[in-house]
Amino acid sequence: MQKLFLLDAMALIYRAYYAFINNPRRTSTGMDTGAIFGFLNTMLEVIKKEKPTHLAVAFDTAEPTFRHIAFEAYKAHREAQPEGITIAIPYIKKILEAMNIPTLTLAGYEADDIIGTVAKQVAQKDFQVYMMTPDKDYCQLLEEDKIFIFRPATKFAPNEVWDVEKALAKFGIKKIEQVVDMLGLQGDSSDNIPGLPGVGEKTAQKLLEEYESVENLIANAEKLKGKIAETVKQYAEQALLSKNLASIHLEVPIAYDIENFKISAYNKTELAKILDELEFKTLKTKLIGLSEEEKQAQKKTKAEQQLSLFAQQEVLHTEDTEEEYGEENKEFYDIKNSFHLYHVLDTPALRKDLIEILKLQEAFCLDTETTSLNALEAELVGISIAYLAKEAYYIPIPADRSQAQAIVEEFREVFENEHIEKIGQNLKYDFTVLQNYGITLKGKFFDTMLASYLIDAEGRHNMDTLAEKYLQYQPISIETLIGKKNAQQGNMREVALEQIKEYAAEDADITLQLKNKLAPIIEKNHLRKLFEEVETPLIEVLASIERNGVSLDTKALKESSEILEIEIRNLEQKIYEQAGRSFNIASPKQLGEVLFDELRIMDKPKKTKTGQYATGEEILSKLSENHPIVADILEIRELQKLKSTYIDALPALLSSVDGKIHTSFNQAITATGRLSSTNPNLQNIPIKTAKGREIRKAFIPSSEDFLMLSADYSQIELRLMAAFSQDETLLEAFEKELDIHTATAAKIYKVPLEEVNSDMRRKAKTANFAILYGSTGFNLANQLKISVSEASKLVETYYNEFRAIKKFKDEMIQKAREQEYVETILGRKRYLRGINESNKVVAGHSERNAVNTPIQGSAADMIKVAMIKIHKFLKENKLQSKMILQVHDELVFEVHTSEIEIMKENVIKLMKNAIALPVPIEVEVGIGKNWLEAH
């Protein structure tokens, strides 16, 4: 049987756009291509995996439909179309045309009407029809064994096919014809279809179970009782209108030829042009393959094997141009331009020659090939070095440790030469690996990953992406050498020398070329000081912290695990007793049935897209006062997470080298400039609950000669808000060392400081941070468990009393609208390209970031500068104390007992004076036998 896929274009484009909204894809010119990329990838995955014989794509048009004529408010509440989607649609249509995939449109009809008409007609032939859409309204079109809905995967769920049986279960009805009746009764908020007031899913199901249709319900309105009888009588016409609006029209007069829907060959020339413009290098290769020119550019010539190490450099690196060769020699010019020399240096004499030349360079690029992604445990397989574009040298390193050490030692004089700049991609990794061999990279650093991060924090910064973006080049994939990431992935030691040379030398060569592209952009964007004085010096600091590691009291963790296990079992029994039966508390389905079907703790509970009751933490937190079982469920979840994520997991992560935990700090992840931590994430260890804080007890010094010292910036973000806004109340409170939240409460509630009670302070504290992070009255109401009107009034009062803060926020948003980026105190930029969108959701997200980023990012700048200064202080004074953790605004040290006073005094001083601000900076310091005692 033939298989036709009909794609609902706009539904899929919107879905793709919002999938990339927090991490948008952009071309080198700044064009947002997320919606195009997401749509195309989704379609290609379907073509590859589902193998349709026929395919077509239906689009909506801008013209009003019969629904708009029947009901003026139809879809009237929808936000304006985001610009990223407006840009995407013409490109997607061009791509479809180049792929010979037909598009279906007709003025006055929506895509679902077109798809419904075509689906019903084609299903009568020898076809199975799959309507590809996330829209449940299409369920009314389903036919047994003939017409299906194909719901594309999300990051939360895989691809899903809905048939008649599944749709009936989702809607809770008996006949597929009742889908439109359900929509007519309960309405559809996404399309502004009103339905019957006060009728939700459960009520609609009950009414249809008895009366089968909207028309029959209205005809029997006299038999109804109570409020529902009045509603049906009063809003009968509205219910009929809603059903009509929700009904998919099946007689669209659209002309089509099913033969044109057949999957056929692409117009590769036209498709290549579009994909090149969109900078979809990988997709282009996947769809079209390489052109002859690209194949030539990727050919690995054997000529280099016949050349001596440094022969013909002058010829190969002449800065000539295409024009100088003339048209008759263009082919030779193209070959020469793609030509590269990658050498293997496997003798002492060859290595010595390279070292002598490196000593004469101002800079060179290096890259290490190793046995592990864990830098502290990795062994060298080889080192690549490049100092001229298109030429690189690969030094194989033997597995024998003494032989390896001897070869690495040969390069000490250039690696540790402070006058030669070192270039790399993710240099912290190479820095750490070389330290395993007693070598410490010195001199100025240029890390292409960090340069890319500073240029545009929300982009992707891996070398392959950067090579495609800035060099229009696709490097060799490591997966071609050692396979994909899985249990069977190979090791670089197993790769043949010729292969590893091409891969490794290319890494150094491409990274060097990237440096030459990125350095001028760093300069042009006024980022050089931030790059050279903060981000690159931090490489050594973070490498040092990671190597220092932190010790764990595994005995204490084991005892905590046993205690928590007993508490969890007791809570389980308590929950079973309240539920009246035992069930799987970890199962959202079973939990939802207990809470909402059996205990009925809420009217009209929310459901997920899969039809299950929503039982997430956010939902349950709001229901904690409805029934005591909810608080117990939230508590058992917290205990289980603490036990599995931290207490039981941390001991398994102890290093086999020194028995410590060694987290990895990431500089190029967060958009605000804050560091993040992985393997394990020590920055997420809970702090808000007593049991969460207990985990910190297990973090201890490495010996009895040391204590833990914690130094934490006090309310740094509020202090930065005071500094930026110059609000007199905040500045005065910090100057006089008043409790800032009490001072805020006194101002909001217009009472003296001494009359502020705990509830006032609590609300003021929540308001302080809510205002800081751009929360609305609705969000504040949820946090404080008060009405939205009360919360909105609190926000309004706050802004009336703190006019300077309101002015600062408005100015930041206006400035962001003008330049489409914001800056931190050290000039770190975050681009907010969606801030001028007409779509309020997109613009609102950017507006919150316009206020939040300068504050959070400046706090990140401050602690980074402090870390660099403290690291330098520790080195210069040859102290035994070590910096071992950074967690948001806190630094943690292992301090030798003889150095407590000098450490305490200087850590406070260096943190306070990291960056000069017109507001006092306070640092809270604690000392103890473990992290909890010190914090």
GROMACS .gro file of N, CA, C and O in nm, residues 479 588 626 755:
model
   16
  479GLU      N    1   3.403   1.071   1.478
  479GLU     CA    2   3.326   0.947   1.468
  479GLU      C    3   3.372   0.861   1.350
  479GLU      O    4   3.352   0.740   1.350
  588PRO      N    5   0.375   0.897   3.706
  588PRO     CA    6   0.283   1.011   3.691
  588PRO      C    7   0.140   0.966   3.662
  588PRO      O    8   0.045   1.027   3.711
  626ASN      N    9  -0.442   2.168   4.959
  626ASN     CA   10  -0.569   2.100   4.930
  626ASN      C   11  -0.583   1.966   5.000
  626ASN      O   12  -0.693   1.921   5.030
  755GLU      N   13   0.893   4.840   6.289
  755GLU     CA   14   0.757   4.786   6.284
  755GLU      C   15   0.739   4.683   6.171
  755GLU      O   16   0.629   4.630   6.152
   0.00000   0.00000   0.00000
